[in-house]
């Protein structure tokens, strides 16, 4: 039995030597960097680059090649007795190449590029918002691991106390002061304690593996999670990425309005067409000829039955929708903040109560320790009081971790 206890003690104390450590902020950073959703930010940027090139191509010459061969059931005939005109062939052939160059389109291209840029920024910010909302999940995992870690240390403290008490009891048995079987009760409690060690470590490993998946980086099971000092300043100002997202959505709507406003602007193009065919431009010349045409074309939708105006009005309604979303978000956030404040106040009251309970339990255990030495009570009675103290200390530990978690969640909610 002694050998088992010694080995267990060496394993416990030795496992804390030379450990790597990690902080809550590092977990946040790794999550933003490695979570699969984060890849979308770069993908949206690449997509925007390609779409921008496509939109910008409208400013470049547009070249088209056409070729056709046809057979007509009838052709042009001249009702004049001209003997030199042979008539037009019913089979005709033509190949042309056309070049169109946009000269002016009222700024539609620039407006399209601005809209595409605004849409990309909105999509990227939405990804940031979704990642930010995972921070509370990281908080829950991190502080749960921290609780397992601190519980393990508390078990070590209890084990040290039991080992010391076992030596005293064995000495008391030797001199006939304490009942012969009293050490067996303590040895049984130490075995029970080893099971609690296994359970705490198993829970910790499971939580670490879950956290590893969330932050996209494998964490060693022996890594030490640092206890963060969360200083919470209670204030009403909200600084969440959702607010930036709402602003980007407004800007996207404004860009859409600008694009719609320019859609009816006049468009001026230069064009040129060259070709070879039979017949050419001279329909009366029944032979293969080269030909070309060039010119300038103006396209302007002068009247559209107010469709453009109504489109802009429809898009503008989205601004009111965004405003209602902002109000809803602010309301929900303030409610969540108030809930966290109430939670922190409640836990702080519990901690004050825990400290009083522990103080009383220590006095009771001190008395029980003296009674055990004098043979007044049994080892079982002593273990009962020791367990009561341990449970009170464990409750205090849980409340302290819960308070840190509530503070961390408050900071996340507030932004």
C-alpha positions as MATLAB code, in Angstrom:
seq = 'XXXXXXXXXXXXXXXXXXXXXXXXXXXXXXXXXXXXXXXXXXXXXXXXXXXXXXXXXXXXXXXXXXXXXXXXXXXXXXXXXXXXXXXXXXXXXXXXXXXXXXXXXXXXXXXXXXXXXXXXXXXXXXXXXXXXXXXXXXXXXXXXXXXXXXXXXXXXXXXXXXXXXXXXXXXXXXXXXXXXXXXXXXXXXXXXXXXXXXXXXXXXXXXXXXXXXXXXXXXXXXXXXXXXXXXXXXXXXXXXXXXXXXXXXXXXXXXXXXXXXXXXXXXXXXXXXXXXXXXXXXXXXXXXXXXXXXXXXXXXXXXXXXXXXXXXXXXXXXXXXXXXXXXXXXXXXXXXXXXXXXXXXXXXXXXXXXXXXXXXXXXXXXXXXXXXXXXXXXXXXXXXXXXXXXXXXXXXXXXXXXXXXXXXXXXXXXX';
ca = [
       0.000    0.000    0.000;
       2.819    2.401    0.894;
       4.586    1.668   -2.406;
       1.410    2.516   -4.375;
       1.027    5.793   -2.533;
       4.675    6.730   -3.124;
       4.449    5.966   -6.869;
       1.223    7.952   -7.133;
       2.847   10.904   -5.371;
       5.850   10.844   -7.703;
       3.636   10.751  -10.784;
       1.539   13.658   -9.555;
       4.415   15.915   -8.531;
       6.564   14.954  -11.498;
       3.849   15.747  -14.047;
       4.000   19.461  -13.246;
       7.725   19.825  -13.942;
       8.747   21.503  -17.212;
       5.214   21.889  -18.508;
       4.345   24.071  -21.462;
       1.549   26.533  -20.878;
      -1.181   28.304  -22.840;
      -3.351   31.347  -22.171;
      -6.944   32.188  -22.984;
      -5.871   34.919  -25.431;
      -3.671   32.425  -27.270;
      -6.684   30.127  -27.639;
      -8.660   33.034  -29.122;
      -5.852   33.784  -31.580;
      -5.492   30.163  -32.661;
      -9.243   29.831  -33.125;
      -9.383   32.942  -35.374;
      -6.368   31.643  -37.282;
      -7.127   27.928  -37.682;
     -10.895   27.442  -37.448;
     -12.143   26.150  -40.845;
     -14.529   29.090  -41.205;
     -11.567   31.522  -41.149;
     -10.468   30.272  -44.587;
     -13.460   32.023  -46.112;
     -11.897   35.462  -45.532;
      -9.097   34.728  -48.015;
     -11.465   32.911  -50.371;
     -13.749   35.963  -50.519;
     -10.703   38.134  -51.270;
      -9.676   35.877  -54.167;
     -13.244   35.824  -55.432;
     -13.376   39.640  -55.304;
     -10.136   39.896  -57.313;
     -11.564   37.690  -60.069;
     -14.937   39.480  -60.113;
     -13.190   42.851  -60.231;
     -11.192   41.774  -63.280;
     -14.375   40.599  -65.000;
     -16.173   43.900  -64.322;
     -13.131   45.952  -65.395;
     -12.922   44.081  -68.716;
     -15.888   46.089  -69.983;
     -13.463   49.015  -70.417;
     -11.338   46.975  -72.804;
     -12.081   46.423  -76.503;
     -14.628   43.664  -77.040;
     -13.737   41.512  -80.025;
     -16.197   39.151  -81.744;
     -15.662   36.795  -84.670;
     -18.630   35.591  -86.750;
     -18.824   33.315  -89.765;
     -21.849   32.003  -91.601;
     -22.901   30.256  -94.781;
     -26.543   30.420  -95.877;
     -28.810   29.325  -98.653;
     -31.860   31.464  -99.426;
     -35.035   30.428 -101.148;
     -35.187   33.781 -102.913;
     -32.899   36.740 -103.622;
     -33.137   40.321 -104.840;
     -34.029   40.732 -108.521;
     -34.036   43.927 -110.574;
     -37.106   44.352 -112.820;
     -34.956   46.200 -115.377;
     -33.595   44.778 -118.620;
     -29.939   45.077 -117.647;
     -28.085   42.343 -119.430;
     -24.844   42.750 -117.454;
     -26.418   41.938 -114.038;
     -26.229   38.234 -113.377;
     -28.341   38.272 -110.166;
     -27.455   37.424 -106.582;
     -26.533   33.868 -105.631;
     -28.864   32.030 -103.343;
     -25.861   30.606 -101.459;
     -24.081   33.343  -99.524;
     -20.938   33.378  -97.340;
     -19.677   35.869  -94.815;
     -16.957   36.094  -92.135;
     -16.588   39.209  -89.968;
     -14.570   40.452  -87.011;
     -16.068   43.217  -84.877;
     -14.429   45.461  -82.286;
     -16.476   47.477  -79.785;
     -14.864   49.989  -77.437;
     -16.821   51.544  -74.564;
     -16.141   55.274  -74.444;
     -18.568   56.359  -71.742;
     -21.203   54.643  -69.588;
     -21.971   57.261  -66.962;
     -19.734   55.709  -64.276;
     -21.596   52.380  -64.214;
     -18.355   50.381  -64.213;
     -16.927   52.302  -61.260;
     -20.205   51.928  -59.364;
     -20.186   48.167  -60.035;
     -16.627   47.892  -58.718;
     -17.545   49.857  -55.580;
     -20.531   47.582  -54.978;
     -18.467   44.438  -55.434;
     -15.850   45.729  -52.971;
     -18.555   46.574  -50.413;
     -20.123   43.121  -50.803;
     -16.745   41.436  -50.221;
     -16.076   43.476  -47.071;
     -19.538   42.576  -45.762;
     -18.952   38.858  -46.358;
     -15.544   38.975  -44.681;
     -16.917   40.846  -41.694;
     -19.725   38.274  -41.385;
     -17.059   35.582  -41.085;
     -15.336   37.609  -38.352;
     -18.655   37.931  -36.520;
     -19.250   34.178  -36.719;
     -15.747   33.515  -35.403;
     -16.176   36.062  -32.615;
     -19.339   34.316  -31.461;
     -17.251   31.164  -30.905;
     -15.273   32.929  -28.163;
     -17.872   32.022  -25.523;
     -17.514   28.371  -26.547;
     -13.739   28.721  -26.094;
     -14.367   30.329  -22.687;
     -16.517   27.400  -21.567;
     -13.920   24.828  -22.607;
     -10.954   26.770  -21.234;
     -12.429   27.391  -17.796;
     -13.745   23.830  -17.584;
     -10.186   22.610  -18.187;
      -8.937   25.127  -15.648;
     -11.451   23.796  -13.111;
     -10.227   20.223  -13.713;
      -6.668   21.406  -13.355;
      -7.322   23.233  -10.088;
      -9.409   20.326   -8.776;
      -6.428   18.059   -9.406;
      -4.224   20.365   -7.327;
      -6.828   20.388   -4.556;
      -6.855   16.584   -4.595;
      -3.071   16.650   -4.260;
      -3.415   18.833   -1.164;
      -5.932   16.409    0.335;
      -3.682   13.479   -0.500;
      -0.700   15.137    1.209;
      -2.780   15.691    4.302;
      -3.997   12.083    4.309;
      -0.469   10.720    3.872;
       0.750   12.796    6.809;
      -2.214   11.676    8.895;
      -1.582    8.031    7.950;
       1.940    8.246    9.384;
       0.589    9.741   12.613;
      -2.075    7.024   12.914;
       0.408    4.239   12.233;
       2.636    5.692   14.940;
      -0.360    5.904   17.309;
      -1.244    2.256   16.605;
       2.326    1.231   17.310;
       2.185    2.786   20.769;
      -1.357    1.602   21.451;
      -2.937    5.071   21.487;
      -5.142    4.502   18.426;
      -7.237    1.486   17.433;
      -5.340   -1.051   15.260;
      -7.597   -0.776   12.187;
      -7.621    3.021   12.021;
      -4.873    3.086    9.348;
      -6.979    0.835    7.073;
      -9.665    3.517    6.916;
      -7.102    6.082    5.755;
      -5.580    3.679    3.216;
      -9.038    3.012    1.775;
      -9.613    6.771    1.495;
      -6.289    7.141   -0.353;
      -7.360    4.469   -2.838;
     -10.634    6.272   -3.322;
      -8.642    9.444   -3.866;
      -6.633    7.788   -6.636;
      -9.906    7.114   -8.474;
     -10.790   10.778   -8.166;
      -7.392   11.640   -9.666;
      -8.136    9.368  -12.630;
     -11.578   10.883  -13.134;
     -10.290   14.477  -12.968;
      -7.482   13.726  -15.414;
      -9.797   11.855  -17.796;
     -12.221   14.777  -17.879;
      -9.345   17.182  -18.437;
      -7.968   15.182  -21.377;
     -11.403   14.965  -23.021;
     -11.865   18.735  -22.675;
      -8.369   19.441  -24.023;
      -9.049   17.310  -27.101;
     -12.296   19.185  -27.730;
     -10.516   22.516  -27.339;
      -7.749   21.322  -29.680;
     -10.350   20.686  -32.374;
     -11.882   24.134  -31.851;
      -8.582   26.042  -32.121;
      -7.141   23.852  -34.862;
      -3.987   22.921  -32.988;
      -3.085   19.772  -31.112;
      -2.416   20.422  -27.432;
      -0.305   18.164  -25.267;
      -2.319   16.572  -22.479;
       0.253   17.787  -19.966;
      -0.014   21.439  -21.025;
      -0.677   23.930  -18.236;
      -3.618   26.299  -18.640;
      -2.820   29.643  -17.077;
      -5.426   31.200  -14.840;
      -6.304   34.517  -16.522;
      -6.788   37.665  -14.501;
     -10.030   39.001  -15.948;
     -10.511   42.619  -14.937;
     -14.027   43.607  -15.870;
     -14.950   47.272  -16.102;
     -18.725   47.543  -16.059;
     -19.790   49.951  -18.793;
     -22.650   50.267  -21.248;
     -20.549   50.904  -24.369;
     -20.715   47.967  -26.797;
     -17.813   47.346  -29.155;
     -18.833   44.215  -31.025;
     -17.872   43.343  -34.636;
     -21.588   43.068  -35.397;
     -21.774   46.879  -35.250;
     -19.108   47.113  -37.969;
     -21.063   44.542  -39.973;
     -24.222   46.661  -39.792;
     -22.249   49.694  -40.988;
     -20.786   47.728  -43.903;
     -24.288   46.574  -44.841;
     -25.405   50.226  -44.944;
     -22.470   51.078  -47.200;
     -23.356   48.138  -49.456;
     -26.902   49.476  -49.772;
     -25.568   52.935  -50.664;
     -23.346   51.400  -53.357;
     -26.361   49.518  -54.745;
     -28.329   52.775  -54.898;
     -25.450   54.482  -56.743;
     -25.236   51.650  -59.276;
     -28.981   51.651  -59.939;
     -28.924   55.434  -60.386;
     -26.298   55.111  -63.135;
     -27.951   52.264  -65.032;
     -30.000   54.685  -67.159;
     -27.014   56.887  -67.982;
     -26.163   57.245  -71.705;
     -23.612   54.795  -73.072;
     -21.293   55.790  -75.898;
     -19.408   53.151  -77.894;
     -17.058   53.130  -80.862;
     -17.249   50.164  -83.202;
     -15.566   48.760  -86.260;
     -16.349   45.661  -88.326;
     -14.255   44.112  -91.047;
     -15.159   41.104  -93.137;
     -14.969   39.026  -96.256;
     -17.917   37.473  -98.029;
     -20.082   36.932 -101.059;
     -21.803   39.242 -101.483;
     -20.041   42.094  -99.674;
     -21.654   45.392  -98.819;
     -22.557   45.832 -102.469;
     -25.407   43.367 -102.801;
     -25.383   43.719 -106.579;
     -21.785   42.562 -106.918;
     -21.984   38.783 -107.034;
     -18.395   38.034 -105.935;
     -16.235   37.595 -102.851;
     -15.261   40.996 -101.450;
     -13.524   42.488  -98.413;
     -15.450   45.184  -96.574;
     -15.515   47.217  -93.331;
     -17.735   49.588  -91.383;
     -16.853   51.925  -88.464;
     -18.760   54.372  -86.361;
     -19.997   55.581  -82.976;
     -23.162   54.414  -81.236;
     -25.146   56.094  -78.445;
     -27.527   54.102  -76.254;
     -29.724   55.968  -73.790;
     -32.877   54.766  -72.069;
     -34.738   58.072  -71.832;
     -37.929   56.828  -70.177;
     -38.395   53.689  -68.062;
     -41.741   54.339  -66.390;
     -39.966   55.239  -63.093;
     -38.615   51.699  -62.754;
     -35.142   52.968  -61.811;
     -36.542   55.286  -59.138;
     -38.672   52.533  -57.626;
     -35.681   50.171  -57.568;
     -33.728   52.710  -55.523;
     -36.667   53.192  -53.165;
     -36.918   49.437  -52.684;
     -33.211   49.161  -51.903;
     -33.411   52.133  -49.516;
     -35.958   50.229  -47.394;
     -33.114   47.865  -46.475;
     -31.575   50.724  -44.488;
     -34.616   50.774  -42.222;
     -34.346   46.993  -41.890;
     -30.695   47.363  -40.842;
     -31.672   50.014  -38.280;
     -34.207   47.630  -36.748;
     -31.537   44.893  -36.623;
     -29.174   47.267  -34.811;
     -31.851   48.083  -32.232;
     -32.623   44.398  -31.732;
     -28.934   43.554  -31.363;
     -28.397   46.346  -28.824;
     -31.417   45.202  -26.818;
     -30.329   41.545  -26.723;
     -26.749   42.484  -25.888;
     -27.768   44.721  -22.994;
     -30.026   41.981  -21.630;
     -27.138   39.494  -21.834;
     -24.803   41.964  -20.093;
     -27.278   42.489  -17.270;
     -27.604   38.726  -16.869;
     -23.832   38.395  -16.561;
     -23.694   41.234  -14.018;
     -26.349   39.516  -11.917;
     -24.468   36.219  -12.259;
     -21.213   37.833  -11.090;
     -22.929   39.464   -8.105;
     -24.517   36.144   -7.118;
     -21.238   34.226   -7.370;
     -19.379   36.867   -5.347;
     -21.944   36.413   -2.558;
     -21.419   32.655   -2.757;
     -17.647   33.116   -2.480;
     -18.031   35.226    0.667;
     -20.220   32.498    2.129;
     -17.740   29.796    1.041;
     -14.904   31.526    2.877;
     -16.923   31.556    6.101;
     -17.829   27.892    5.697;
     -14.187   26.911    5.086;
     -13.094   28.856    8.151;
     -15.573   26.931   10.292;
     -14.688   23.586    8.670;
     -10.999   24.140    9.410;
     -11.775   24.749   13.078;
     -13.890   21.592   13.192;
     -11.152   19.571   11.466;
      -8.534   20.918   13.885;
     -10.644   19.709   16.784;
     -11.199   16.334   15.094;
      -7.450   16.011   14.521;
      -6.794   16.508   18.227;
      -9.532   14.037   19.160;
      -8.118   11.418   16.759;
      -4.669   11.730   18.311;
      -6.139   11.185   21.746;
      -8.253    8.235   20.616;
     -11.548   10.052   21.274;
     -12.874    9.588   17.721;
     -12.225    7.044   14.983;
     -10.422    7.589   11.671;
     -13.783    7.430    9.909;
     -15.036   10.429   11.860;
     -11.848   12.326   11.014;
     -12.174   11.494    7.295;
     -15.758   12.723    7.364;
     -14.621   16.133    8.613;
     -11.677   16.202    6.184;
     -14.031   15.400    3.304;
     -16.416   18.140    4.460;
     -13.541   20.641    4.356;
     -12.409   19.388    0.944;
     -15.942   19.719   -0.463;
     -16.191   23.265    0.911;
     -12.833   24.153   -0.679;
     -13.899   22.494   -3.920;
     -17.118   24.514   -3.924;
     -15.097   27.700   -3.403;
     -12.838   26.691   -6.285;
     -15.840   26.119   -8.578;
     -17.323   29.474   -7.656;
     -14.025   31.255   -8.335;
     -13.743   29.623  -11.775;
     -17.404   30.405  -12.477;
     -16.754   34.036  -11.569;
     -13.789   34.172  -13.962;
     -15.928   32.569  -16.672;
     -18.743   35.082  -16.100;
     -16.249   37.956  -16.333;
     -14.737   36.543  -19.527;
     -18.202   36.115  -21.051;
     -19.077   39.666  -20.026;
     -16.020   40.960  -21.899;
     -16.947   38.911  -24.968;
     -20.564   40.111  -24.921;
     -19.508   43.729  -24.475;
     -16.742   43.453  -27.079;
];
